[in-house]
Every structure is written in structure tokens, then in C-alpha cells.
Short mmCIF file of C-alpha atoms in Angstrom, two decimals:
data_model
loop_
_atom_site.label_atom_id
_atom_site.label_comp_id
_atom_site.label_asym_id
_atom_site.label_seq_id
_atom_site.Cartn_x
_atom_site.Cartn_y
_atom_site.Cartn_z
CA MET A 1 -29.12 11.65 -15.44
CA TYR A 2 -27.21 14.19 -13.53
CA GLU A 3 -27.18 17.61 -12.73
CA THR A 4 -24.88 20.31 -11.15
CA THR A 5 -26.45 22.43 -8.23
CA LYS A 6 -26.76 26.20 -7.99
CA ASN A 7 -23.27 27.09 -7.92
CA GLN A 8 -21.98 24.56 -10.24
CA ASP A 9 -19.42 23.39 -7.83
CA HIS A 10 -21.17 20.02 -6.90
CA LEU A 11 -22.96 17.01 -8.64
CA THR A 12 -25.99 15.38 -7.60
CA GLN A 13 -27.19 12.44 -9.25
CA ALA A 14 -31.09 13.21 -10.26
CA THR A 15 -32.32 9.93 -11.14
CA GLY A 16 -35.55 10.35 -8.78
CA HIS A 17 -33.63 8.10 -5.57
CA GLU A 18 -30.38 10.38 -5.72
CA ARG A 19 -28.21 7.27 -4.14
CA LEU A 20 -25.07 9.35 -5.09
CA VAL A 21 -24.03 12.55 -4.14
CA ILE A 22 -20.72 14.42 -4.60
CA THR A 23 -20.01 16.81 -2.16
CA GLY A 24 -16.59 17.56 -3.03
CA SER A 25 -15.64 20.72 -5.57
CA LEU A 26 -15.46 20.41 -9.31
CA PHE A 27 -12.77 22.65 -9.45
CA SER A 28 -11.74 22.36 -12.93
CA GLN A 29 -12.64 21.13 -16.52
CA ASP A 30 -10.82 18.15 -16.29
CA ALA A 31 -12.44 17.25 -13.05
CA LYS A 32 -15.98 17.44 -14.17
CA ASP A 33 -14.52 15.27 -17.25
CA ILE A 34 -13.51 12.54 -14.47
CA LEU A 35 -16.70 12.96 -12.54
CA SER A 36 -18.95 12.43 -15.59
CA GLY A 37 -22.40 11.53 -15.25
CA GLU A 38 -21.51 8.16 -17.46
CA ALA A 39 -18.57 7.86 -14.60
CA LEU A 40 -20.55 8.56 -11.44
CA ALA A 41 -23.41 5.75 -13.31
CA PHE A 42 -20.43 3.34 -13.09
CA LEU A 43 -19.48 4.56 -9.85
CA GLN A 44 -23.33 4.27 -8.58
CA ALA A 45 -23.45 0.48 -10.18
CA LEU A 46 -20.66 -0.59 -8.24
CA CYS A 47 -21.63 0.42 -4.91
CA GLU A 48 -25.61 -0.92 -5.42
CA LYS A 49 -23.72 -4.50 -6.12
CA PHE A 50 -20.59 -3.71 -3.54
CA ALA A 51 -20.93 -1.74 -1.06
CA SER A 52 -22.86 -4.04 1.34
CA PRO A 53 -20.64 -7.17 0.83
CA LEU A 54 -18.01 -5.19 1.63
CA GLU A 55 -18.90 -3.75 4.87
CA ALA A 56 -19.61 -7.38 5.60
CA LEU A 57 -16.09 -8.17 5.00
CA LEU A 58 -14.84 -5.21 7.18
CA GLN A 59 -16.89 -7.04 9.80
CA ALA A 60 -15.34 -10.20 9.16
CA ARG A 61 -12.29 -9.03 10.20
CA LYS A 62 -12.93 -7.31 13.64
CA GLN A 63 -14.57 -10.58 14.48
CA LYS A 64 -11.29 -12.44 13.09
CA GLN A 65 -9.19 -10.32 14.94
CA GLN A 66 -11.05 -10.91 18.15
CA GLU A 67 -10.10 -14.44 18.06
CA PHE A 68 -6.58 -12.96 17.64
CA ASP A 69 -6.94 -11.03 20.71
CA ASN A 70 -8.38 -13.57 22.60
CA GLY A 71 -5.30 -15.72 22.27
CA ALA A 72 -5.76 -17.21 19.04
CA LEU A 73 -3.04 -17.10 16.46
CA PRO A 74 -3.08 -17.60 12.21
CA ASP A 75 -2.68 -20.69 11.11
CA PHE A 76 -3.88 -22.29 7.65
CA ARG A 77 -7.56 -23.02 7.06
CA HIS A 78 -9.18 -26.50 7.23
CA ASP A 79 -11.96 -25.59 5.31
CA THR A 80 -9.70 -25.09 2.41
CA ALA A 81 -7.00 -27.57 2.60
CA THR A 82 -8.73 -29.57 -1.10
CA ILE A 83 -7.53 -26.15 -2.63
CA ARG A 84 -4.02 -25.99 -1.23
CA ASN A 85 -3.98 -29.94 -1.75
CA ASP A 86 -4.92 -30.25 -5.49
CA LYS A 87 -1.76 -29.46 -7.95
CA SER A 88 -3.46 -29.32 -10.85
CA TRP A 89 -4.79 -25.19 -11.15
CA LYS A 90 -2.96 -22.31 -12.29
CA VAL A 91 -3.58 -19.01 -12.42
CA ALA A 92 -4.58 -17.67 -16.11
CA ALA A 93 -1.68 -16.96 -18.62
CA ILE A 94 0.02 -13.84 -17.72
CA PRO A 95 -0.41 -11.10 -20.62
CA ALA A 96 3.13 -10.44 -22.39
CA PRO A 97 3.58 -6.65 -20.72
CA LEU A 98 3.60 -7.94 -17.18
CA THR A 99 5.87 -11.28 -17.66
CA ASP A 100 9.16 -9.37 -17.14
CA ARG A 101 8.89 -6.66 -13.51
CA ARG A 102 12.50 -6.98 -12.17
CA VAL A 103 12.20 -3.22 -11.34
CA GLU A 104 9.26 -1.64 -10.16
CA ILE A 105 9.18 1.64 -9.13
CA THR A 106 6.35 3.01 -6.80
CA GLY A 107 5.56 6.22 -5.85
CA PRO A 108 2.36 9.14 -5.45
CA VAL A 109 0.26 10.30 -7.56
CA ASP A 110 1.69 14.02 -8.08
CA ARG A 111 2.01 14.82 -12.02
CA LYS A 112 6.05 15.34 -11.44
CA MET A 113 6.67 12.34 -9.97
CA VAL A 114 3.92 10.17 -11.72
CA ILE A 115 5.93 11.49 -15.38
CA ASN A 116 9.68 10.92 -13.48
CA ALA A 117 8.77 7.33 -12.58
CA LEU A 118 6.91 6.08 -15.80
CA ASN A 119 10.35 7.81 -17.37
CA SER A 120 12.74 6.02 -14.71
CA GLY A 121 14.07 3.24 -16.77
CA ALA A 122 12.04 0.73 -14.54
CA ASN A 123 9.76 -2.47 -15.75
CA VAL A 124 6.58 -0.85 -14.13
CA PHE A 125 5.60 2.51 -12.42
CA MET A 126 2.60 1.77 -9.37
CA CYS A 127 1.18 4.86 -8.91
CA CYS A 128 0.01 4.45 -5.21
CA PHE A 129 -3.64 6.05 -4.84
CA GLU A 130 -3.00 4.91 -1.08
CA ASP A 131 0.14 4.91 1.69
CA ALA A 132 1.84 7.05 -0.43
CA THR A 133 -0.34 10.04 -1.04
CA SER A 134 -2.76 11.80 0.97
CA PRO A 135 -6.30 11.56 0.12
CA THR A 136 -7.20 15.01 0.55
CA TRP A 137 -10.06 15.32 -2.84
CA GLU A 138 -8.30 17.51 -5.06
CA ASN A 139 -5.32 15.21 -4.50
CA MET A 140 -7.26 11.99 -5.19
CA VAL A 141 -8.81 13.66 -8.31
CA ASN A 142 -5.80 15.34 -9.55
CA GLY A 143 -4.76 11.65 -9.63
CA GLN A 144 -7.10 10.33 -11.40
CA ILE A 145 -6.83 13.30 -14.17
CA ASN A 146 -2.81 12.23 -14.03
CA MET A 147 -3.63 8.58 -14.96
CA ARG A 148 -5.67 9.60 -17.92
CA ASP A 149 -3.08 11.90 -19.41
CA ALA A 150 -0.52 8.72 -18.65
CA ASN A 151 -2.32 6.72 -20.28
CA LEU A 152 -3.43 8.90 -23.23
CA GLY A 153 0.45 9.68 -23.60
CA THR A 154 -0.08 13.35 -23.17
CA ILE A 155 0.84 13.72 -19.57
CA SER A 156 3.72 17.00 -19.57
CA TYR A 157 4.49 19.21 -16.59
CA HIS A 158 5.78 23.10 -16.65
CA GLU A 159 7.85 23.73 -13.65
CA PRO A 160 6.97 27.14 -12.42
CA ALA A 161 10.43 28.08 -10.52
CA ASN A 162 12.81 26.78 -12.92
CA GLY A 163 11.01 26.82 -16.30
CA LYS A 164 11.81 23.00 -17.03
CA HIS A 165 9.24 21.21 -19.23
CA TYR A 166 8.53 17.14 -18.81
CA GLN A 167 7.14 14.80 -21.02
CA LEU A 168 7.25 10.95 -20.85
CA VAL A 169 9.87 8.91 -23.26
CA ASP A 170 9.13 6.66 -25.89
CA LYS A 171 8.69 3.87 -24.03
CA PRO A 172 7.82 4.57 -20.26
CA ALA A 173 6.93 2.20 -17.99
CA THR A 174 4.19 0.07 -17.61
CA LEU A 175 1.34 1.84 -15.53
CA ILE A 176 0.13 -0.14 -12.57
CA HIS A 177 -2.59 1.71 -10.40
CA ARG A 178 -3.08 1.23 -6.65
CA PRO A 179 -6.46 2.01 -5.50
CA ARG A 180 -6.97 2.79 -1.61
CA GLY A 181 -7.67 -0.58 1.04
CA LEU A 182 -10.95 -2.04 1.51
CA HIS A 183 -11.04 -0.46 5.11
CA LEU A 184 -10.95 3.34 3.95
CA LYS A 185 -13.77 5.90 2.88
CA GLU A 186 -14.23 8.85 0.60
CA ALA A 187 -16.09 11.28 2.14
CA HIS A 188 -16.67 13.71 -0.32
CA ILE A 189 -18.71 11.26 -2.94
CA LEU A 190 -21.68 9.64 -0.58
CA PHE A 191 -23.84 6.72 -1.18
CA ASP A 192 -27.34 6.37 0.38
CA GLY A 193 -25.68 9.46 2.60
CA HIS A 194 -22.84 7.49 3.67
CA PRO A 195 -19.24 7.87 2.34
CA MET A 196 -18.78 5.75 -0.67
CA PRO A 197 -15.86 2.79 -0.55
CA ALA A 198 -12.92 4.35 -1.69
CA SER A 199 -10.99 1.13 -3.40
CA LEU A 200 -14.54 1.35 -5.56
CA MET A 201 -13.52 5.61 -6.12
CA ASP A 202 -10.59 4.75 -7.15
CA PHE A 203 -10.66 1.31 -9.13
CA GLY A 204 -13.86 2.54 -10.64
CA LEU A 205 -12.70 6.04 -12.05
CA TYR A 206 -9.79 4.43 -13.36
CA PHE A 207 -10.95 1.54 -14.78
CA PHE A 208 -13.45 3.61 -16.51
CA HIS A 209 -11.74 6.31 -17.88
CA ASN A 210 -8.36 4.49 -19.31
CA TYR A 211 -9.60 0.70 -20.18
CA GLN A 212 -10.50 1.73 -23.97
CA SER A 213 -6.73 3.97 -24.37
CA ARG A 214 -4.77 0.82 -22.82
CA LYS A 215 -7.07 -1.39 -25.18
CA GLU A 216 -5.66 0.68 -28.25
CA ARG A 217 -1.91 0.30 -26.96
CA GLY A 218 -2.36 -3.42 -26.73
CA GLN A 219 -2.23 -3.97 -22.88
CA GLY A 220 -5.05 -4.55 -20.17
CA VAL A 221 -5.82 -2.64 -17.28
CA TYR A 222 -3.11 -3.08 -14.32
CA PHE A 223 -3.97 -3.02 -10.38
CA TYR A 224 -2.18 -3.67 -7.05
CA LEU A 225 -4.52 -4.40 -4.24
CA PRO A 226 -3.64 -3.63 -0.70
CA LYS A 227 -4.03 -5.25 2.49
CA LEU A 228 -6.23 -7.67 1.57
CA GLU A 229 -7.00 -10.55 4.18
CA SER A 230 -8.92 -13.74 3.50
CA MET A 231 -9.97 -15.52 0.53
CA GLU A 232 -13.51 -13.76 0.70
CA GLU A 233 -11.87 -10.47 0.15
CA ALA A 234 -10.24 -11.54 -2.75
CA ALA A 235 -13.18 -13.02 -4.43
CA TRP A 236 -14.90 -9.57 -3.69
CA TRP A 237 -12.08 -8.47 -6.07
CA GLU A 238 -12.87 -10.53 -8.41
CA SER A 239 -16.67 -9.86 -8.34
CA VAL A 240 -15.58 -6.30 -9.30
CA PHE A 241 -13.30 -7.67 -12.02
CA ASP A 242 -16.11 -9.84 -13.85
CA PHE A 243 -18.75 -7.00 -13.07
CA SER A 244 -16.87 -4.17 -14.54
CA GLU A 245 -15.58 -6.22 -17.61
CA ASN A 246 -19.11 -7.27 -18.43
CA TYR A 247 -20.20 -3.64 -17.65
CA VAL A 248 -18.08 -2.30 -20.80
CA GLY A 249 -18.48 -5.19 -22.86
CA ALA A 250 -14.35 -6.05 -22.16
CA GLU A 251 -13.09 -9.49 -22.15
CA THR A 252 -12.12 -11.42 -19.61
CA GLY A 253 -8.59 -10.55 -18.49
CA THR A 254 -8.01 -7.40 -19.26
CA ILE A 255 -8.30 -6.15 -15.91
CA ARG A 256 -5.14 -8.31 -14.30
CA ALA A 257 -4.06 -7.54 -10.66
CA THR A 258 -1.15 -7.87 -8.26
CA VAL A 259 -2.04 -8.74 -4.58
CA LEU A 260 0.00 -7.22 -2.12
CA ILE A 261 0.53 -9.85 0.74
CA GLU A 262 1.34 -6.96 3.71
CA THR A 263 -0.88 -8.35 6.33
CA LEU A 264 -0.36 -11.53 8.54
CA PRO A 265 -3.87 -12.95 8.23
CA ALA A 266 -3.41 -13.07 4.08
CA VAL A 267 0.13 -14.90 4.53
CA PHE A 268 -2.15 -17.84 5.74
CA GLN A 269 -4.46 -17.74 2.65
CA MET A 270 -2.10 -17.20 -0.40
CA GLU A 271 -2.93 -20.11 -2.57
CA GLU A 272 -6.87 -19.58 -1.60
CA ILE A 273 -6.15 -15.79 -2.60
CA LEU A 274 -4.38 -17.12 -6.10
CA TYR A 275 -7.65 -19.31 -6.20
CA ALA A 276 -9.83 -16.95 -6.00
CA MET A 277 -8.67 -14.75 -8.35
CA ARG A 278 -7.10 -16.84 -10.73
CA LYS A 279 -8.86 -15.52 -13.76
CA HIS A 280 -7.60 -11.91 -13.10
CA ILE A 281 -4.34 -12.66 -10.70
CA VAL A 282 -0.69 -12.56 -12.03
CA GLY A 283 1.21 -12.33 -9.30
CA MET A 284 1.94 -11.45 -5.31
CA ASN A 285 3.85 -9.09 -3.81
CA CYS A 286 5.98 -8.57 -0.48
CA GLY A 287 4.74 -5.95 0.95
CA ARG A 288 6.76 -6.13 4.05
CA TRP A 289 6.54 -2.56 5.65
CA ASP A 290 3.10 -2.95 6.22
CA TYR A 291 3.04 -6.86 7.22
CA ILE A 292 5.73 -5.46 10.16
CA PHE A 293 2.93 -3.52 11.32
CA SER A 294 0.29 -6.87 10.90
CA TYR A 295 2.34 -9.00 12.78
CA ILE A 296 2.26 -6.33 15.22
CA LYS A 297 -1.44 -5.28 14.96
CA THR A 298 -2.64 -9.10 14.47
CA LEU A 299 -0.72 -10.51 17.77
CA LYS A 300 -1.16 -7.44 20.20
CA ASN A 301 -2.16 -8.58 22.87
CA HIS A 302 0.31 -11.75 22.84
CA THR A 303 2.77 -11.00 25.20
CA ASP A 304 5.69 -13.52 23.94
CA ARG A 305 5.18 -12.25 20.36
CA ILE A 306 6.49 -8.42 21.05
CA LEU A 307 8.84 -7.20 18.43
CA PRO A 308 12.18 -5.29 19.05
CA ASP A 309 12.57 -1.76 17.90
CA ARG A 310 11.63 -2.27 14.28
CA HIS A 311 14.89 -0.49 12.74
CA ALA A 312 16.93 -3.77 13.77
CA ILE A 313 13.82 -6.21 11.92
CA GLY A 314 15.43 -6.72 8.87
CA MET A 315 14.47 -9.59 6.28
CA ASP A 316 16.78 -12.15 7.63
CA GLN A 317 14.96 -12.29 10.84
CA PRO A 318 13.28 -15.93 10.25
CA PHE A 319 9.27 -14.39 10.27
CA LEU A 320 9.92 -12.66 7.21
CA GLU A 321 12.38 -14.98 5.41
CA ALA A 322 9.89 -17.67 5.63
CA TYR A 323 6.97 -14.94 4.49
CA SER A 324 9.28 -14.33 1.09
CA LYS A 325 10.04 -17.63 0.52
CA ARG A 326 6.93 -18.71 0.94
CA LEU A 327 5.22 -16.38 -0.84
CA ILE A 328 7.85 -16.92 -3.83
CA GLN A 329 6.98 -21.27 -3.25
CA THR A 330 2.92 -20.53 -3.42
CA CYS A 331 3.50 -18.34 -6.71
CA HIS A 332 5.57 -20.01 -8.86
CA ARG A 333 3.62 -23.32 -7.86
CA ARG A 334 0.63 -21.64 -8.88
CA GLY A 335 2.22 -19.94 -12.19
CA ALA A 336 2.06 -16.55 -10.85
CA LEU A 337 5.32 -14.32 -10.40
CA ALA A 338 6.41 -13.38 -6.92
CA ILE A 339 7.66 -9.55 -6.38
CA GLY A 340 9.93 -8.74 -3.79
CA GLY A 341 9.65 -5.64 -1.02
CA MET A 342 10.23 -1.47 -1.57
CA SER A 343 14.28 -0.48 -0.86
CA ALA A 344 12.91 2.59 0.06
CA PHE A 345 16.47 4.62 0.62
CA ILE A 346 17.02 7.53 -1.22
CA PRO A 347 20.27 9.04 -2.98
CA SER A 348 22.47 11.07 -0.92
CA LYS A 349 25.33 13.92 -1.88
CA ASP A 350 27.77 12.39 0.91
CA PRO A 351 29.70 9.89 -1.02
CA GLU A 352 30.24 7.54 1.92
CA GLU A 353 26.37 7.95 2.83
CA MET A 354 25.97 6.71 -0.75
CA ALA A 355 28.29 3.98 -0.51
CA ARG A 356 26.41 2.97 2.30
CA VAL A 357 23.07 3.14 0.72
CA THR A 358 24.68 1.41 -2.08
CA GLN A 359 25.90 -1.46 -0.27
CA LYS A 360 22.39 -1.99 1.45
CA VAL A 361 20.54 -1.89 -1.82
CA ILE A 362 22.91 -4.07 -3.49
CA GLU A 363 22.46 -6.48 -0.01
CA ASP A 364 18.52 -6.49 0.16
CA LYS A 365 18.08 -6.89 -3.73
CA ARG A 366 20.89 -9.79 -3.93
CA ARG A 367 18.41 -11.83 -0.98
CA GLU A 368 15.58 -11.23 -2.92
CA ALA A 369 17.11 -12.56 -6.29
CA THR A 370 18.63 -15.56 -4.67
CA ASN A 371 15.42 -16.34 -2.81
CA GLY A 372 13.71 -16.23 -6.38
CA HIS A 373 11.48 -13.14 -6.47
CA ASP A 374 11.05 -12.48 -10.13
CA GLY A 375 11.50 -8.77 -9.25
CA THR A 376 11.80 -5.78 -6.94
CA TRP A 377 10.94 -2.61 -5.96
CA VAL A 378 12.74 0.70 -5.51
CA ALA A 379 11.54 4.26 -4.53
CA HIS A 380 13.80 6.58 -6.46
CA PRO A 381 14.63 6.69 -9.88
CA HIS A 382 18.46 6.78 -9.20
CA LEU A 383 18.24 3.39 -7.78
CA VAL A 384 16.33 1.57 -10.68
CA THR A 385 19.92 0.82 -12.45
CA LEU A 386 21.58 -0.63 -9.32
CA ALA A 387 18.15 -2.82 -8.57
CA ARG A 388 18.13 -3.94 -12.78
CA THR A 389 21.67 -5.10 -12.61
CA ILE A 390 21.35 -7.54 -9.35
CA PHE A 391 17.89 -8.83 -10.90
CA ASP A 392 19.86 -9.15 -14.81
CA GLU A 393 22.28 -11.00 -13.22
CA TYR A 394 20.32 -13.96 -11.74
CA LEU A 395 17.49 -13.98 -14.18
CA ALA A 396 20.65 -14.58 -17.02
CA GLY A 397 18.67 -13.62 -20.49
CA ALA A 398 15.35 -14.92 -18.44
CA THR A 399 12.15 -12.79 -17.71
CA ASN A 400 11.38 -14.07 -14.42
CA GLN A 401 12.13 -17.09 -11.83
CA ARG A 402 8.50 -18.71 -11.90
CA HIS A 403 10.83 -21.72 -12.61
CA PHE A 404 12.51 -21.60 -9.41
CA ILE A 405 10.36 -23.04 -6.35
CA PRO A 406 12.67 -22.55 -3.29
CA ASP A 407 13.08 -25.50 -0.69
CA GLY A 408 11.59 -26.02 2.73
CA SER A 409 7.74 -25.94 4.43
CA PHE A 410 7.63 -22.42 5.87
CA ASN A 411 5.11 -23.83 8.60
CA SER A 412 3.04 -21.66 11.15
CA GLU A 413 5.70 -21.94 13.60
CA VAL A 414 8.44 -20.09 11.67
CA LEU A 415 5.74 -17.91 10.04
CA LEU A 416 4.89 -16.68 13.97
CA ARG A 417 8.54 -16.79 15.42
CA PRO A 418 9.23 -14.00 17.76
CA SER A 419 12.30 -11.71 16.79
CA GLN A 420 15.36 -10.72 19.27
CA GLY A 421 16.55 -7.30 19.15
CA PRO A 422 17.15 -3.89 21.13
CA LYS A 423 14.29 -2.07 22.68
CA ASP A 424 16.19 1.10 23.54
CA GLU A 425 15.72 5.05 23.84
CA ALA A 426 17.41 5.48 20.26
CA GLY A 427 14.70 3.43 18.80
CA VAL A 428 12.14 5.29 20.53
CA ARG A 429 13.26 8.30 19.68
CA LYS A 430 13.60 7.62 15.91
CA ASN A 431 10.10 5.78 15.69
CA ILE A 432 8.92 9.92 17.09
CA ARG A 433 10.39 11.68 14.53
CA ILE A 434 9.99 9.36 11.71
CA ALA A 435 6.17 8.78 12.72
CA VAL A 436 5.45 12.97 13.47
CA LEU A 437 7.21 13.90 10.54
CA TYR A 438 5.35 12.38 8.04
CA MET A 439 1.96 12.62 9.79
CA GLU A 440 2.87 16.34 10.08
CA ALA A 441 3.52 15.90 6.05
CA TRP A 442 0.41 13.61 5.38
CA LEU A 443 -1.89 16.61 7.11
CA ARG A 444 -0.64 18.95 4.93
CA GLY A 445 -1.37 16.74 2.08
CA ILE A 446 1.71 15.12 1.07
CA GLY A 447 1.89 11.11 1.40
CA CYS A 448 5.83 10.66 0.51
CA VAL A 449 8.23 11.99 2.27
CA PRO A 450 11.92 11.48 2.48
CA ILE A 451 13.01 11.22 5.92
CA TYR A 452 16.80 10.62 7.26
CA GLY A 453 17.85 8.99 3.80
CA LEU A 454 14.51 6.76 3.25
CA MET A 455 11.20 7.67 1.40
CA GLU A 456 8.70 7.24 3.82
CA ASP A 457 4.91 6.45 3.52
CA ALA A 458 1.81 5.95 6.02
CA ALA A 459 3.20 1.73 5.86
CA THR A 460 6.87 3.03 8.00
CA ALA A 461 4.52 5.51 10.25
CA GLU A 462 2.16 2.58 11.26
CA ILE A 463 4.99 0.82 12.50
CA SER A 464 6.54 3.26 14.05
CA ARG A 465 3.11 3.83 16.10
CA ALA A 466 2.54 0.06 16.93
CA ASN A 467 5.92 -0.41 18.00
CA ILE A 468 5.59 2.11 20.86
CA TRP A 469 1.85 1.41 21.50
CA GLN A 470 2.92 -2.52 22.02
CA TRP A 471 5.90 -1.57 23.83
CA LEU A 472 3.90 0.54 26.34
CA LYS A 473 0.71 -1.88 26.49
CA HIS A 474 2.89 -4.99 27.83
CA GLU A 475 5.04 -2.51 30.03
CA VAL A 476 8.69 -3.25 28.22
CA SER A 477 11.50 -2.79 30.47
CA LEU A 478 14.15 -0.79 28.16
CA ASP A 479 17.91 -2.24 27.19
CA ASP A 480 19.15 0.02 29.83
CA GLY A 481 16.55 -1.39 32.77
CA ARG A 482 14.14 1.36 32.43
CA PRO A 483 10.87 0.81 32.35
CA PHE A 484 9.05 2.52 29.35
CA THR A 485 6.22 4.29 30.24
CA THR A 486 3.67 6.89 28.96
CA ALA A 487 5.31 9.65 30.93
CA LEU A 488 8.87 8.79 29.52
CA PHE A 489 6.99 8.75 26.08
CA ARG A 490 5.48 12.00 26.60
CA GLN A 491 8.42 13.54 27.80
CA TRP A 492 10.39 12.01 24.65
CA LEU A 493 7.41 13.36 22.01
CA ASN A 494 7.78 16.86 23.70
CA GLU A 495 11.18 16.89 23.36
CA GLU A 496 11.69 15.71 19.73
CA VAL A 497 8.86 18.14 18.56
CA LYS A 498 10.78 20.63 20.24
CA ASP A 499 13.70 20.14 17.85
CA MET A 500 11.59 19.92 15.14
CA LYS A 501 9.84 23.07 15.43
CA THR A 502 13.04 24.51 15.94
CA SER A 503 14.28 23.23 12.55
CA ALA A 504 11.28 24.09 10.33
CA GLY A 505 11.83 27.65 12.15
CA ALA A 506 9.34 30.62 11.06
CA ASP A 507 6.83 28.45 8.73
CA GLY A 508 3.54 29.08 10.00
CA ASN A 509 1.67 26.20 7.92
CA ARG A 510 3.18 23.80 9.53
CA LYS A 511 1.10 21.01 12.10
CA PHE A 512 3.45 19.75 14.95
CA ASP A 513 1.21 19.86 17.24
CA GLU A 514 -1.49 18.70 15.61
CA ALA A 515 0.36 15.52 14.34
CA SER A 516 1.94 15.41 17.87
CA GLU A 517 -1.58 15.14 20.02
CA LEU A 518 -2.87 12.39 17.13
CA PHE A 519 0.51 10.34 17.37
CA PHE A 520 0.42 10.63 21.65
CA THR A 521 -3.18 9.17 21.42
CA LEU A 522 -2.97 6.98 18.51
CA SER A 523 -0.04 5.06 20.59
CA THR A 524 -1.68 5.68 24.27
CA ASP A 525 -4.86 4.63 23.48
CA ALA A 526 -6.12 1.55 25.32
CA HIS A 527 -8.04 0.57 22.44
CA PHE A 528 -5.71 -0.12 18.93
CA ALA A 529 -6.79 2.07 16.05
CA ASP A 530 -6.80 -0.51 13.16
CA PHE A 531 -4.86 2.29 10.68
CA LEU A 532 -3.95 5.55 11.61
CA THR A 533 -4.73 7.29 8.43
CA ILE A 534 -8.46 6.50 9.42
CA PRO A 535 -8.31 9.42 12.80
CA CYS A 536 -6.32 11.48 10.30
CA TYR A 537 -8.26 11.29 7.68
CA ALA A 538 -11.01 13.20 9.19
CA LYS A 539 -8.82 16.03 10.20
CA LEU A 540 -7.37 16.71 6.60
CA GLU A 541 -8.43 20.22 4.88
#
């Protein structure tokens, strides 16, 4: 059984050994319903079975990264060659609600934004508990409340400022939940005295509270899985799915997942990941911003793999084009969907700027559709129709392009090929502005931020930080001949932060000093932090 403490704000499991403890506030009746005794029993069962194996997987990540740091390069595995060479196996049949995913919109867990995304006209809304959401306790719990209400069809929102009322249209987008990555912890739920895996909290609460309502509407429970690096991590998720279906008596395949291929190690194990999850997986996605970050992180010690200014790295770069086409090739051979990447542009009121945005989106989506992707991502409802028009043209009445398999080998040489491009002051300053502005908002609990015409999330801040770290480590000279040094970086950082403060005015709630100092430390520390969200999380209020 579960009992509340004296002030009724916290919940502690009382089973004799008290393995699961909630330290976060139960700030509403809805929060108490989400963190019910039955739901917490399920979370404890997940932790008991899967927390320890997860720690072993994370340790294996570190060991593999050490090999890369010591000079090794990612490559295809010898021990799994039989899986890649066996042409007979395919993933399980894709359920009807997931066969047409030509336009997917992504966004955070905020109630109004959830409604707007579901009403956007997109085929799918991926609600992101990870990169697009600052993981404050209230954000995480309120996000689960919003997911429950969305699946029940009762979600609504009243805007106090203008009195506008938001509610669902008759046929909203198909909802897919993105839990936090395997590397993240939830400090407000302790298992055996330690923060529980955030991925198990997010997955567990969403599945437990929504599998029944979705079943009543003829749908399974759908997930997007971020930042996997190996077949073994995929097999861990497959075991979580099997256990969870058995726990509630659901049929195998009730849970369906799309895996984001957004790490460099994972692109060399795509077939193995499909194979490990073949009962539950339906497709893969090109999480390209995180992928660029992972390229830097994985190869950070390799002097011959230094990326140029990240703003100049487009999908026409050979290593990114090969990544896209190999993902399509792999998925379609195995019967899975291949979803394209994010167009982070947002509409502009300036006609000339909007014309530029429109052209950029058209070029990006046409490239994806031509390559053979089955769908794509946008960050704003106003871009749904534009993206749909492109994919409608290429799908020509079909629901996807799984019949099309790109030619080519897309081998390790091209997947790892260095990129050429500028290394200049303008790029560094833009990286500074984007990263600091984003981190400052994140520390205030906002995880999805419009900056300079783009909807930025943690992935783009990660690339900005990694770009600068790599240049400093390898003592890069800028295109004008100046050495890029820590002192020069500090000077430009101070200048940019001063301008940010001036633009923000007298708002005393801003956190520019905290964000800029953390950004400086992350960018100059001899030890490259795996993810900036981990040290940032410790500073959330």
C-alpha cells in the first residue's frame, strides 16, 4: 500500500522495505491521481527489473566511448553480421494508425501547445518530454496529466489573458509520447535511495494511465525512443515493453515504437536495433540535430574530424546524406517506416523573411521525399500544409514509400567523412547567443524557445556547445587567421551576454549569469560533459 506523509505533500511507499519514495510535491488532485498507488506499484516493478540492467548499459556506453577517445572509429559489428546478412526477417506489421505519417509535428508538454499540435492537421504529434521540455517536477507531472486528458479527449485550456478557449478538433493527430533518454534521472522519485531512471518514469506513467483509453479507440500506445546507441539498449526497451504488456494483460504489440537514430554509434547498428525490437518497432527517424552533436561528441578527440561552423552543415553534406539514405534503405528492406528530420523554422511576419523560410522548407522536404522518406517533422503548425504538399506530390496517393529502396552502399567511410566549411567569428557568436538564450530559458522551466526564426531545443544548444568545445580543444585557427582561444571565447561571451541583458531590460527573473557561466564551463572543461542537460538539471528550481 502507499501512504502520504504528515503534510500530505509527499508520497512514500509503505511495503515494509520502502524502495520507492516520492519527494516531489503532490500539488493538485490531478497530480495525486497520476501518482496513484497503482501507478507507483508499476513504476516500482519497472525499477526492480530494469534499473540495474540500465546502469550496466550506461557503463557499456562509457567503455565504448573510451575506445573512440583512444582513436577507434565506429564501424559495423562483426558479431552481428548474421543479422544484417539474413534477408528473410522483417519487423511486425505496422498498425493502421501509423502507416501514414507524412507530416509529424513535435513540441513540448504544455497544455495549450499540446492542443494546438493535436489540432494542427499533422498526421502525428510527438509530445516531447525530453529535448523540448525543461524537466521541472511540475512540467513532468503536468505533462502526464495533459497526456491523460488528451487521450480521453477531454483536454481543454482557457487563456486568461484574452479569454480564448482551446479544445480538440474531431480528428486530432495521432499522439506519440517521447520519454526522456536512458541517461537521465528523475530526482523527485527515489528507488533504493537513488533517483530513478527518468525514461522509466515517463514511459511507465504514460503507458499505465493511457493504454486502456487508447485501446477503446482502437489504438495502441505509441512511443518515440531517443538517443539509443546500441542493439543491447534496444533489447532493453523490448524487454520493458514485453514486461509492461504482460503486467496489464495487454496483447503483444499494444506498444509500438519509433526509434530516433540520433547518435553516431546507432547508425552502424540500425538493422540490429530493428531486429532486437521487431515485435514492437514500426520505424526510425533521422534526428539530425542530435546526430550532428553526437558526431562531434563521439569523435571529439579525432583531429581529422573537426566539424566547421554547425550553421553551415546541411543535409547536403556527404556524411548526413549517407545517414539519411542508409536509414531509408535499412528500414524499407525490413518493412519499417523511415521518417525524415526536423524543419525548425517558424513563420515570420516579414514577407521577405517568410519567402526565405518557405523556400528553405520546400528544399528540405523535397530532398527528404526524393531520398525516399515516408514523412517528415515540422516545429510549427503553420508549416504543416507546406510540408504535406511536398509529400503528397511524391507519395502520389500512397500512404508511404516503403516500396522504394535507395541505391548505394553508404559505408563507414562516407558515414564518417569529414566536412568542409567556415570557421569564423560570426559562427561562434551565433553559437553563444543560441546556447545561452536557450539555457537561460531552460533554467526557468521553458524547454522550447523561438530564437532568430528557429524553434530551438536542447539538441541545438548541444551542437553549439560541442562546436565551440571542439574548436578550443584542437586549437582551431579561424578563417581570418586568428587562433580561437579561451580568452577570445570569454571576451565574445561577455559581449554577447551584455547585449542579451540589455535587450531583456529590467526583468529580474532572467538567469543570464547562471546560464553563461555554465555554458563557459561546459565549453572549456577538459572533460567533455556527455549532455549539458545533466549539469543544468542540478540547477533547476
